[in-house]
Amino acid sequence: MDPTTDNAGNTGDAGAARASLEALRTEIAKAVVGQDPAVTGLVVALLCRGHVLLEGVPGVAKTLLVRALASALELDTKRVQFTPDLMPSDVTGSLVYDTRTAEFSFQPGPVFTNLLLADEINRTPPKTQSSLLEAMEERQVTVDGTPRPLPDPFLVAATQNPVEYEGTYPLPEAQLDRFLLKLTIPLPSRQDEIDVLTRHAYGFNPRDLRAAGVRPVAGPADLEAARAAVAKTTVSPEITAYVVDICRATRESPSLTLGVSPRGATALLATSRAWAWLTGRDYVQPDDVKALALPALRHRIQLRPEAEMEGVTADSVINAILAHVPVPR
């Protein structure tokens, strides 16, 4: 039977994929309370084949959120706890000498998975942080001159504590630019925190997501159908110019020493298309760009020291730019 077409101009397969991805929120909410924006950001990153940086103080369920997403998507996931003594080979894998065969064989590291949880990535020195650069950009790992492809889908979800915390190493700009989105995980509201404690009082175990009722509601096939539909989402020349104008304005801001690169502009456009499709449209409008501007750009700009002393933040600079740049009609 031929697939039907939904009201957004996509095939029935794409409509079913959208419904499955929308169901992720309900499924993940069985384990994580009140983090819908972060769930949406992770789904957008998967649709765009990008990576996500999750920032928040310890104890706000960053790790649990990623594990619940992997469980609901039926994806293979591995976790690496980044520490000051972690070596690059602990992430990528290494050659191991086999005494029985008198040969070296490759032992894959945890990066060979669908969803890699890089926990507290800014607690390890830059040398180990940079071991992820090739994996994130090229989706392969080169060991002893041999490139080894990573699975598809592949997403790095890196958590970090705020940089002012003790024992943290700020990520270098080159690596920050490789993350498609930076999502901030806030402290829960009073009611959400009551809900969390109530769940624990009734036996919720964050290490047993199956017992919490989290079930697979989507999978790699849904992601492929969704990605194909996102690729067909229309972007008008006016929207493209709007994205460029926003990014160029960051380079001229007196509060910044570093503005958004062309890679950042590409990220904002791609994520806006994914968000438009998720909301049921086959075209991008200015509100889609505004909705993704903060998570797509906040980690790609660098504040001047004097601006930081005056209380200026990356988000406030971007919001000011969004209010200033003319919106296409």
PDB file of N, CA and C in Angstrom, residues 145-246:
ATOM      1  N   GLY A 145      47.198   4.342  12.537  1.00  0.00           N
ATOM      2  CA  GLY A 145      47.055   4.675  11.123  1.00  0.00           C
ATOM      3  C   GLY A 145      45.872   4.045  10.425  1.00  0.00           C
ATOM      4  N   THR A 146      45.082   3.260  11.126  1.00  0.00           N
ATOM      5  CA  THR A 146      43.937   2.583  10.508  1.00  0.00           C
ATOM      6  C   THR A 146      42.633   3.236  10.970  1.00  0.00           C
ATOM      7  N   PRO A 147      41.858   3.823  10.027  1.00  0.00           N
ATOM      8  CA  PRO A 147      40.572   4.411  10.420  1.00  0.00           C
ATOM      9  C   PRO A 147      39.532   3.322  10.688  1.00  0.00           C
ATOM     10  N   ARG A 148      38.772   3.463  11.736  1.00  0.00           N
ATOM     11  CA  ARG A 148      37.752   2.478  12.107  1.00  0.00           C
ATOM     12  C   ARG A 148      36.420   3.211  12.272  1.00  0.00           C
ATOM     13  N   PRO A 149      35.448   2.928  11.403  1.00  0.00           N
ATOM     14  CA  PRO A 149      34.177   3.657  11.436  1.00  0.00           C
ATOM     15  C   PRO A 149      33.362   3.345  12.685  1.00  0.00           C
ATOM     16  N   LEU A 150      32.610   4.336  13.132  1.00  0.00           N
ATOM     17  CA  LEU A 150      31.739   4.186  14.288  1.00  0.00           C
ATOM     18  C   LEU A 150      30.327   3.815  13.830  1.00  0.00           C
ATOM     19  N   PRO A 151      29.519   3.255  14.709  1.00  0.00           N
ATOM     20  CA  PRO A 151      28.155   2.881  14.325  1.00  0.00           C
ATOM     21  C   PRO A 151      27.321   4.109  13.960  1.00  0.00           C
ATOM     22  N   ASP A 152      26.213   3.853  13.284  1.00  0.00           N
ATOM     23  CA  ASP A 152      25.238   4.895  12.977  1.00  0.00           C
ATOM     24  C   ASP A 152      23.875   4.419  13.462  1.00  0.00           C
ATOM     25  N   PRO A 153      23.154   5.211  14.249  1.00  0.00           N
ATOM     26  CA  PRO A 153      23.486   6.575  14.690  1.00  0.00           C
ATOM     27  C   PRO A 153      24.582   6.601  15.747  1.00  0.00           C
ATOM     28  N   PHE A 154      25.247   7.758  15.823  1.00  0.00           N
ATOM     29  CA  PHE A 154      26.279   7.955  16.838  1.00  0.00           C
ATOM     30  C   PHE A 154      26.140   9.359  17.397  1.00  0.00           C
ATOM     31  N   LEU A 155      26.011   9.457  18.709  1.00  0.00           N
ATOM     32  CA  LEU A 155      25.861  10.757  19.358  1.00  0.00           C
ATOM     33  C   LEU A 155      26.679  10.769  20.637  1.00  0.00           C
ATOM     34  N   VAL A 156      27.432  11.838  20.822  1.00  0.00           N
ATOM     35  CA  VAL A 156      28.133  12.065  22.081  1.00  0.00           C
ATOM     36  C   VAL A 156      27.286  13.014  22.918  1.00  0.00           C
ATOM     37  N   ALA A 157      26.868  12.543  24.071  1.00  0.00           N
ATOM     38  CA  ALA A 157      26.175  13.396  25.039  1.00  0.00           C
ATOM     39  C   ALA A 157      27.135  13.608  26.196  1.00  0.00           C
ATOM     40  N   ALA A 158      27.752  14.771  26.222  1.00  0.00           N
ATOM     41  CA  ALA A 158      28.769  15.061  27.236  1.00  0.00           C
ATOM     42  C   ALA A 158      28.163  15.921  28.327  1.00  0.00           C
ATOM     43  N   THR A 159      28.321  15.506  29.561  1.00  0.00           N
ATOM     44  CA  THR A 159      27.867  16.323  30.683  1.00  0.00           C
ATOM     45  C   THR A 159      29.058  17.071  31.259  1.00  0.00           C
ATOM     46  N   GLN A 160      28.781  18.269  31.750  1.00  0.00           N
ATOM     47  CA  GLN A 160      29.846  19.009  32.424  1.00  0.00           C
ATOM     48  C   GLN A 160      29.250  19.832  33.557  1.00  0.00           C
ATOM     49  N   ASN A 161      30.074  20.022  34.586  1.00  0.00           N
ATOM     50  CA  ASN A 161      29.703  20.921  35.661  1.00  0.00           C
ATOM     51  C   ASN A 161      30.073  22.341  35.249  1.00  0.00           C
ATOM     52  N   PRO A 162      29.401  23.344  35.789  1.00  0.00           N
ATOM     53  CA  PRO A 162      29.791  24.727  35.460  1.00  0.00           C
ATOM     54  C   PRO A 162      31.284  24.938  35.677  1.00  0.00           C
ATOM     55  N   VAL A 163      31.927  25.714  34.785  1.00  0.00           N
ATOM     56  CA  VAL A 163      33.386  25.809  34.755  1.00  0.00           C
ATOM     57  C   VAL A 163      33.968  26.435  36.009  1.00  0.00           C
ATOM     58  N   GLU A 164      33.148  27.150  36.789  1.00  0.00           N
ATOM     59  CA  GLU A 164      33.715  27.752  37.991  1.00  0.00           C
ATOM     60  C   GLU A 164      33.853  26.750  39.126  1.00  0.00           C
ATOM     61  N   TYR A 165      33.372  25.517  38.927  1.00  0.00           N
ATOM     62  CA  TYR A 165      33.505  24.499  39.969  1.00  0.00           C
ATOM     63  C   TYR A 165      34.950  24.026  40.074  1.00  0.00           C
ATOM     64  N   GLU A 166      35.336  23.562  41.260  1.00  0.00           N
ATOM     65  CA  GLU A 166      36.700  23.103  41.504  1.00  0.00           C
ATOM     66  C   GLU A 166      37.036  21.895  40.632  1.00  0.00           C
ATOM     67  N   GLY A 167      38.284  21.868  40.152  1.00  0.00           N
ATOM     68  CA  GLY A 167      38.779  20.695  39.433  1.00  0.00           C
ATOM     69  C   GLY A 167      38.237  20.532  38.034  1.00  0.00           C
ATOM     70  N   THR A 168      37.861  21.634  37.371  1.00  0.00           N
ATOM     71  CA  THR A 168      37.357  21.534  36.003  1.00  0.00           C
ATOM     72  C   THR A 168      38.332  22.175  35.023  1.00  0.00           C
ATOM     73  N   TYR A 169      38.346  21.627  33.800  1.00  0.00           N
ATOM     74  CA  TYR A 169      39.178  22.149  32.723  1.00  0.00           C
ATOM     75  C   TYR A 169      38.240  22.654  31.623  1.00  0.00           C
ATOM     76  N   PRO A 170      38.190  23.959  31.365  1.00  0.00           N
ATOM     77  CA  PRO A 170      37.306  24.458  30.308  1.00  0.00           C
ATOM     78  C   PRO A 170      37.616  23.789  28.973  1.00  0.00           C
ATOM     79  N   LEU A 171      36.576  23.400  28.234  1.00  0.00           N
ATOM     80  CA  LEU A 171      36.780  22.768  26.937  1.00  0.00           C
ATOM     81  C   LEU A 171      37.361  23.785  25.960  1.00  0.00           C
ATOM     82  N   PRO A 172      38.333  23.384  25.126  1.00  0.00           N
ATOM     83  CA  PRO A 172      38.882  24.304  24.130  1.00  0.00           C
ATOM     84  C   PRO A 172      37.824  24.687  23.096  1.00  0.00           C
ATOM     85  N   GLU A 173      37.974  25.889  22.520  1.00  0.00           N
ATOM     86  CA  GLU A 173      36.985  26.392  21.568  1.00  0.00           C
ATOM     87  C   GLU A 173      36.754  25.441  20.403  1.00  0.00           C
ATOM     88  N   ALA A 174      37.830  24.789  19.930  1.00  0.00           N
ATOM     89  CA  ALA A 174      37.699  23.887  18.783  1.00  0.00           C
ATOM     90  C   ALA A 174      36.766  22.722  19.091  1.00  0.00           C
ATOM     91  N   GLN A 175      36.798  22.250  20.335  1.00  0.00           N
ATOM     92  CA  GLN A 175      35.928  21.140  20.686  1.00  0.00           C
ATOM     93  C   GLN A 175      34.512  21.618  20.987  1.00  0.00           C
ATOM     94  N   LEU A 176      34.386  22.756  21.633  1.00  0.00           N
ATOM     95  CA  LEU A 176      33.049  23.299  21.882  1.00  0.00           C
ATOM     96  C   LEU A 176      32.281  23.475  20.580  1.00  0.00           C
ATOM     97  N   ASP A 177      32.994  23.911  19.535  1.00  0.00           N
ATOM     98  CA  ASP A 177      32.350  24.163  18.244  1.00  0.00           C
ATOM     99  C   ASP A 177      31.851  22.879  17.593  1.00  0.00           C
ATOM    100  N   ARG A 178      32.369  21.721  18.043  1.00  0.00           N
ATOM    101  CA  ARG A 178      31.924  20.439  17.489  1.00  0.00           C
ATOM    102  C   ARG A 178      30.584  19.992  18.071  1.00  0.00           C
ATOM    103  N   PHE A 179      30.182  20.590  19.183  1.00  0.00           N
ATOM    104  CA  PHE A 179      28.884  20.238  19.764  1.00  0.00           C
ATOM    105  C   PHE A 179      27.790  21.020  19.050  1.00  0.00           C
ATOM    106  N   LEU A 180      26.800  20.315  18.580  1.00  0.00           N
ATOM    107  CA  LEU A 180      25.696  20.960  17.880  1.00  0.00           C
ATOM    108  C   LEU A 180      24.914  21.870  18.818  1.00  0.00           C
ATOM    109  N   LEU A 181      24.635  21.384  20.028  1.00  0.00           N
ATOM    110  CA  LEU A 181      23.826  22.126  20.988  1.00  0.00           C
ATOM    111  C   LEU A 181      24.480  22.088  22.366  1.00  0.00           C
ATOM    112  N   LYS A 182      24.267  23.161  23.120  1.00  0.00           N
ATOM    113  CA  LYS A 182      24.602  23.157  24.546  1.00  0.00           C
ATOM    114  C   LYS A 182      23.300  23.381  25.309  1.00  0.00           C
ATOM    115  N   LEU A 183      22.910  22.373  26.061  1.00  0.00           N
ATOM    116  CA  LEU A 183      21.664  22.425  26.820  1.00  0.00           C
ATOM    117  C   LEU A 183      21.979  22.626  28.293  1.00  0.00           C
ATOM    118  N   THR A 184      21.332  23.582  28.915  1.00  0.00           N
ATOM    119  CA  THR A 184      21.521  23.809  30.334  1.00  0.00           C
ATOM    120  C   THR A 184      20.409  23.080  31.091  1.00  0.00           C
ATOM    121  N   ILE A 185      20.803  22.329  32.102  1.00  0.00           N
ATOM    122  CA  ILE A 185      19.854  21.559  32.911  1.00  0.00           C
ATOM    123  C   ILE A 185      19.648  22.310  34.226  1.00  0.00           C
ATOM    124  N   PRO A 186      18.503  22.959  34.401  1.00  0.00           N
ATOM    125  CA  PRO A 186      18.296  23.774  35.599  1.00  0.00           C
ATOM    126  C   PRO A 186      17.921  22.923  36.807  1.00  0.00           C
ATOM    127  N   LEU A 187      18.000  23.521  37.964  1.00  0.00           N
ATOM    128  CA  LEU A 187      17.459  22.885  39.159  1.00  0.00           C
ATOM    129  C   LEU A 187      15.940  22.774  39.020  1.00  0.00           C
ATOM    130  N   PRO A 188      15.342  21.712  39.524  1.00  0.00           N
ATOM    131  CA  PRO A 188      13.896  21.533  39.354  1.00  0.00           C
ATOM    132  C   PRO A 188      13.095  22.558  40.154  1.00  0.00           C
ATOM    133  N   SER A 189      11.874  22.786  39.698  1.00  0.00           N
ATOM    134  CA  SER A 189      10.958  23.626  40.468  1.00  0.00           C
ATOM    135  C   SER A 189      10.579  22.903  41.764  1.00  0.00           C
ATOM    136  N   ARG A 190       9.926  23.618  42.670  1.00  0.00           N
ATOM    137  CA  ARG A 190       9.545  23.011  43.941  1.00  0.00           C
ATOM    138  C   ARG A 190       8.649  21.796  43.730  1.00  0.00           C
ATOM    139  N   GLN A 191       7.647  21.928  42.841  1.00  0.00           N
ATOM    140  CA  GLN A 191       6.735  20.816  42.628  1.00  0.00           C
ATOM    141  C   GLN A 191       7.434  19.637  41.964  1.00  0.00           C
ATOM    142  N   ASP A 192       8.324  19.924  41.006  1.00  0.00           N
ATOM    143  CA  ASP A 192       9.074  18.840  40.357  1.00  0.00           C
ATOM    144  C   ASP A 192       9.950  18.112  41.370  1.00  0.00           C
ATOM    145  N   GLU A 193      10.554  18.865  42.280  1.00  0.00           N
ATOM    146  CA  GLU A 193      11.414  18.229  43.287  1.00  0.00           C
ATOM    147  C   GLU A 193      10.584  17.375  44.254  1.00  0.00           C
ATOM    148  N   ILE A 194       9.376  17.823  44.562  1.00  0.00           N
ATOM    149  CA  ILE A 194       8.477  17.008  45.381  1.00  0.00           C
ATOM    150  C   ILE A 194       8.139  15.715  44.653  1.00  0.00           C
ATOM    151  N   ASP A 195       7.885  15.820  43.335  1.00  0.00           N
ATOM    152  CA  ASP A 195       7.583  14.622  42.541  1.00  0.00           C
ATOM    153  C   ASP A 195       8.751  13.645  42.534  1.00  0.00           C
ATOM    154  N   VAL A 196       9.978  14.176  42.439  1.00  0.00           N
ATOM    155  CA  VAL A 196      11.159  13.323  42.438  1.00  0.00           C
ATOM    156  C   VAL A 196      11.269  12.557  43.749  1.00  0.00           C
ATOM    157  N   LEU A 197      11.125  13.266  44.853  1.00  0.00           N
ATOM    158  CA  LEU A 197      11.244  12.619  46.151  1.00  0.00           C
ATOM    159  C   LEU A 197      10.113  11.619  46.392  1.00  0.00           C
ATOM    160  N   THR A 198       8.927  11.940  45.897  1.00  0.00           N
ATOM    161  CA  THR A 198       7.799  11.020  46.041  1.00  0.00           C
ATOM    162  C   THR A 198       8.069   9.718  45.304  1.00  0.00           C
ATOM    163  N   ARG A 199       8.621   9.816  44.109  1.00  0.00           N
ATOM    164  CA  ARG A 199       8.963   8.607  43.348  1.00  0.00           C
ATOM    165  C   ARG A 199       9.967   7.751  44.109  1.00  0.00           C
ATOM    166  N   HIS A 200      10.989   8.391  44.653  1.00  0.00           N
ATOM    167  CA  HIS A 200      11.993   7.641  45.403  1.00  0.00           C
ATOM    168  C   HIS A 200      11.383   7.010  46.653  1.00  0.00           C
ATOM    169  N   ALA A 201      10.462   7.710  47.290  1.00  0.00           N
ATOM    170  CA  ALA A 201       9.817   7.173  48.485  1.00  0.00           C
ATOM    171  C   ALA A 201       9.008   5.924  48.172  1.00  0.00           C
ATOM    172  N   TYR A 202       8.534   5.836  46.910  1.00  0.00           N
ATOM    173  CA  TYR A 202       7.742   4.676  46.509  1.00  0.00           C
ATOM    174  C   TYR A 202       8.568   3.627  45.761  1.00  0.00           C
ATOM    175  N   GLY A 203       9.901   3.712  45.887  1.00  0.00           N
ATOM    176  CA  GLY A 203      10.748   2.646  45.394  1.00  0.00           C
ATOM    177  C   GLY A 203      11.387   2.852  44.041  1.00  0.00           C
ATOM    178  N   PHE A 204      11.340   4.066  43.484  1.00  0.00           N
ATOM    179  CA  PHE A 204      11.976   4.295  42.191  1.00  0.00           C
ATOM    180  C   PHE A 204      13.481   4.080  42.295  1.00  0.00           C
ATOM    181  N   ASN A 205      14.021   3.294  41.359  1.00  0.00           N
ATOM    182  CA  ASN A 205      15.456   3.013  41.316  1.00  0.00           C
ATOM    183  C   ASN A 205      16.013   3.536  39.999  1.00  0.00           C
ATOM    184  N   PRO A 206      16.804   4.611  40.011  1.00  0.00           N
ATOM    185  CA  PRO A 206      17.312   5.184  38.762  1.00  0.00           C
ATOM    186  C   PRO A 206      18.233   4.245  37.994  1.00  0.00           C
ATOM    187  N   ARG A 207      18.696   3.181  38.638  1.00  0.00           N
ATOM    188  CA  ARG A 207      19.578   2.224  37.960  1.00  0.00           C
ATOM    189  C   ARG A 207      18.793   1.116  37.274  1.00  0.00           C
ATOM    190  N   ASP A 208      17.496   1.090  37.455  1.00  0.00           N
ATOM    191  CA  ASP A 208      16.652   0.053  36.855  1.00  0.00           C
ATOM    192  C   ASP A 208      15.518   0.726  36.087  1.00  0.00           C
ATOM    193  N   LEU A 209      15.826   1.169  34.868  1.00  0.00           N
ATOM    194  CA  LEU A 209      14.838   1.892  34.075  1.00  0.00           C
ATOM    195  C   LEU A 209      13.699   0.985  33.623  1.00  0.00           C
ATOM    196  N   ARG A 210      13.990  -0.282  33.441  1.00  0.00           N
ATOM    197  CA  ARG A 210      12.939  -1.222  33.039  1.00  0.00           C
ATOM    198  C   ARG A 210      11.867  -1.314  34.117  1.00  0.00           C
ATOM    199  N   ALA A 211      12.299  -1.367  35.380  1.00  0.00           N
ATOM    200  CA  ALA A 211      11.336  -1.422  36.483  1.00  0.00           C
ATOM    201  C   ALA A 211      10.543  -0.125  36.593  1.00  0.00           C
ATOM    202  N   ALA A 212      11.138   0.982  36.150  1.00  0.00           N
ATOM    203  CA  ALA A 212      10.435   2.265  36.181  1.00  0.00           C
ATOM    204  C   ALA A 212       9.403   2.382  35.066  1.00  0.00           C
ATOM    205  N   GLY A 213       9.397   1.404  34.155  1.00  0.00           N
ATOM    206  CA  GLY A 213       8.412   1.405  33.085  1.00  0.00           C
ATOM    207  C   GLY A 213       8.871   2.004  31.780  1.00  0.00           C
ATOM    208  N   VAL A 214      10.162   2.348  31.660  1.00  0.00           N
ATOM    209  CA  VAL A 214      10.672   2.917  30.413  1.00  0.00           C
ATOM    210  C   VAL A 214      10.796   1.814  29.374  1.00  0.00           C
ATOM    211  N   ARG A 215      10.122   1.979  28.253  1.00  0.00           N
ATOM    212  CA  ARG A 215      10.111   0.982  27.183  1.00  0.00           C
ATOM    213  C   ARG A 215      10.538   1.619  25.862  1.00  0.00           C
ATOM    214  N   PRO A 216      11.075   0.848  24.939  1.00  0.00           N
ATOM    215  CA  PRO A 216      11.419   1.395  23.621  1.00  0.00           C
ATOM    216  C   PRO A 216      10.155   1.830  22.862  1.00  0.00           C
ATOM    217  N   VAL A 217      10.131   3.082  22.409  1.00  0.00           N
ATOM    218  CA  VAL A 217       8.992   3.589  21.639  1.00  0.00           C
ATOM    219  C   VAL A 217       9.412   4.044  20.247  1.00  0.00           C
ATOM    220  N   ALA A 218      10.703   4.031  19.970  1.00  0.00           N
ATOM    221  CA  ALA A 218      11.233   4.398  18.655  1.00  0.00           C
ATOM    222  C   ALA A 218      12.563   3.691  18.483  1.00  0.00           C
ATOM    223  N   GLY A 219      13.091   3.742  17.263  1.00  0.00           N
ATOM    224  CA  GLY A 219      14.347   3.054  17.002  1.00  0.00           C
ATOM    225  C   GLY A 219      15.083   3.657  15.830  1.00  0.00           C
ATOM    226  N   PRO A 220      16.187   3.043  15.396  1.00  0.00           N
ATOM    227  CA  PRO A 220      16.980   3.570  14.287  1.00  0.00           C
ATOM    228  C   PRO A 220      16.179   3.780  13.004  1.00  0.00           C
ATOM    229  N   ALA A 221      15.213   2.899  12.713  1.00  0.00           N
ATOM    230  CA  ALA A 221      14.409   3.063  11.498  1.00  0.00           C
ATOM    231  C   ALA A 221      13.585   4.347  11.549  1.00  0.00           C
ATOM    232  N   ASP A 222      13.055   4.661  12.729  1.00  0.00           N
ATOM    233  CA  ASP A 222      12.306   5.910  12.885  1.00  0.00           C
ATOM    234  C   ASP A 222      13.220   7.118  12.684  1.00  0.00           C
ATOM    235  N   LEU A 223      14.441   7.020  13.205  1.00  0.00           N
ATOM    236  CA  LEU A 223      15.386   8.122  13.025  1.00  0.00           C
ATOM    237  C   LEU A 223      15.721   8.340  11.554  1.00  0.00           C
ATOM    238  N   GLU A 224      15.904   7.248  10.815  1.00  0.00           N
ATOM    239  CA  GLU A 224      16.219   7.375   9.392  1.00  0.00           C
ATOM    240  C   GLU A 224      15.075   8.019   8.623  1.00  0.00           C
ATOM    241  N   ALA A 225      13.840   7.576   8.909  1.00  0.00           N
ATOM    242  CA  ALA A 225      12.673   8.170   8.245  1.00  0.00           C
ATOM    243  C   ALA A 225      12.539   9.644   8.603  1.00  0.00           C
ATOM    244  N   ALA A 226      12.799   9.963   9.852  1.00  0.00           N
ATOM    245  CA  ALA A 226      12.702  11.350  10.302  1.00  0.00           C
ATOM    246  C   ALA A 226      13.780  12.212   9.655  1.00  0.00           C
ATOM    247  N   ARG A 227      14.990  11.698   9.584  1.00  0.00           N
ATOM    248  CA  ARG A 227      16.077  12.461   8.964  1.00  0.00           C
ATOM    249  C   ARG A 227      15.781  12.759   7.500  1.00  0.00           C
ATOM    250  N   ALA A 228      15.207  11.776   6.797  1.00  0.00           N
ATOM    251  CA  ALA A 228      14.849  11.984   5.388  1.00  0.00           C
ATOM    252  C   ALA A 228      13.796  13.074   5.253  1.00  0.00           C
ATOM    253  N   ALA A 229      12.833  13.100   6.188  1.00  0.00           N
ATOM    254  CA  ALA A 229      11.786  14.114   6.141  1.00  0.00           C
ATOM    255  C   ALA A 229      12.342  15.496   6.477  1.00  0.00           C
ATOM    256  N   VAL A 230      13.254  15.562   7.453  1.00  0.00           N
ATOM    257  CA  VAL A 230      13.861  16.845   7.825  1.00  0.00           C
ATOM    258  C   VAL A 230      14.639  17.421   6.640  1.00  0.00           C
ATOM    259  N   ALA A 231      15.293  16.555   5.874  1.00  0.00           N
ATOM    260  CA  ALA A 231      16.079  17.008   4.720  1.00  0.00           C
ATOM    261  C   ALA A 231      15.210  17.651   3.647  1.00  0.00           C
ATOM    262  N   LYS A 232      13.916  17.355   3.656  1.00  0.00           N
ATOM    263  CA  LYS A 232      12.985  17.920   2.676  1.00  0.00           C
ATOM    264  C   LYS A 232      12.273  19.172   3.199  1.00  0.00           C
ATOM    265  N   THR A 233      12.565  19.547   4.436  1.00  0.00           N
ATOM    266  CA  THR A 233      11.932  20.731   5.014  1.00  0.00           C
ATOM    267  C   THR A 233      12.455  21.981   4.315  1.00  0.00           C
ATOM    268  N   THR A 234      11.549  22.823   3.852  1.00  0.00           N
ATOM    269  CA  THR A 234      11.896  23.979   3.033  1.00  0.00           C
ATOM    270  C   THR A 234      12.489  25.115   3.857  1.00  0.00           C
ATOM    271  N   VAL A 235      13.559  25.696   3.336  1.00  0.00           N
ATOM    272  CA  VAL A 235      14.173  26.882   3.935  1.00  0.00           C
ATOM    273  C   VAL A 235      14.187  27.982   2.880  1.00  0.00           C
ATOM    274  N   SER A 236      13.475  29.061   3.128  1.00  0.00           N
ATOM    275  CA  SER A 236      13.411  30.159   2.158  1.00  0.00           C
ATOM    276  C   SER A 236      14.703  30.978   2.189  1.00  0.00           C
ATOM    277  N   PRO A 237      15.009  31.701   1.115  1.00  0.00           N
ATOM    278  CA  PRO A 237      16.204  32.562   1.128  1.00  0.00           C
ATOM    279  C   PRO A 237      16.160  33.597   2.256  1.00  0.00           C
ATOM    280  N   GLU A 238      14.959  34.046   2.606  1.00  0.00           N
ATOM    281  CA  GLU A 238      14.838  35.041   3.683  1.00  0.00           C
ATOM    282  C   GLU A 238      15.255  34.455   5.034  1.00  0.00           C
ATOM    283  N   ILE A 239      14.899  33.191   5.265  1.00  0.00           N
ATOM    284  CA  ILE A 239      15.283  32.537   6.517  1.00  0.00           C
ATOM    285  C   ILE A 239      16.792  32.313   6.558  1.00  0.00           C
ATOM    286  N   THR A 240      17.352  31.899   5.436  1.00  0.00           N
ATOM    287  CA  THR A 240      18.806  31.707   5.371  1.00  0.00           C
ATOM    288  C   THR A 240      19.533  33.011   5.693  1.00  0.00           C
ATOM    289  N   ALA A 241      19.054  34.114   5.105  1.00  0.00           N
ATOM    290  CA  ALA A 241      19.670  35.418   5.364  1.00  0.00           C
ATOM    291  C   ALA A 241      19.501  35.822   6.823  1.00  0.00           C
ATOM    292  N   TYR A 242      18.354  35.469   7.413  1.00  0.00           N
ATOM    293  CA  TYR A 242      18.091  35.788   8.825  1.00  0.00           C
ATOM    294  C   TYR A 242      19.100  35.080   9.731  1.00  0.00           C
ATOM    295  N   VAL A 243      19.365  33.814   9.449  1.00  0.00           N
ATOM    296  CA  VAL A 243      20.351  33.053  10.228  1.00  0.00           C
ATOM    297  C   VAL A 243      21.736  33.687  10.092  1.00  0.00           C
ATOM    298  N   VAL A 244      22.108  34.045   8.878  1.00  0.00           N
ATOM    299  CA  VAL A 244      23.415  34.660   8.643  1.00  0.00           C
ATOM    300  C   VAL A 244      23.527  35.990   9.383  1.00  0.00           C
ATOM    301  N   ASP A 245      22.465  36.803   9.336  1.00  0.00           N
ATOM    302  CA  ASP A 245      22.502  38.110   9.993  1.00  0.00           C
ATOM    303  C   ASP A 245      22.671  37.960  11.507  1.00  0.00           C
ATOM    304  N   ILE A 246      22.011  36.964  12.105  1.00  0.00           N
ATOM    305  CA  ILE A 246      22.147  36.730  13.543  1.00  0.00           C
ATOM    306  C   ILE A 246      23.590  36.369  13.886  1.00  0.00           C
TER     307      ILE A 246
END
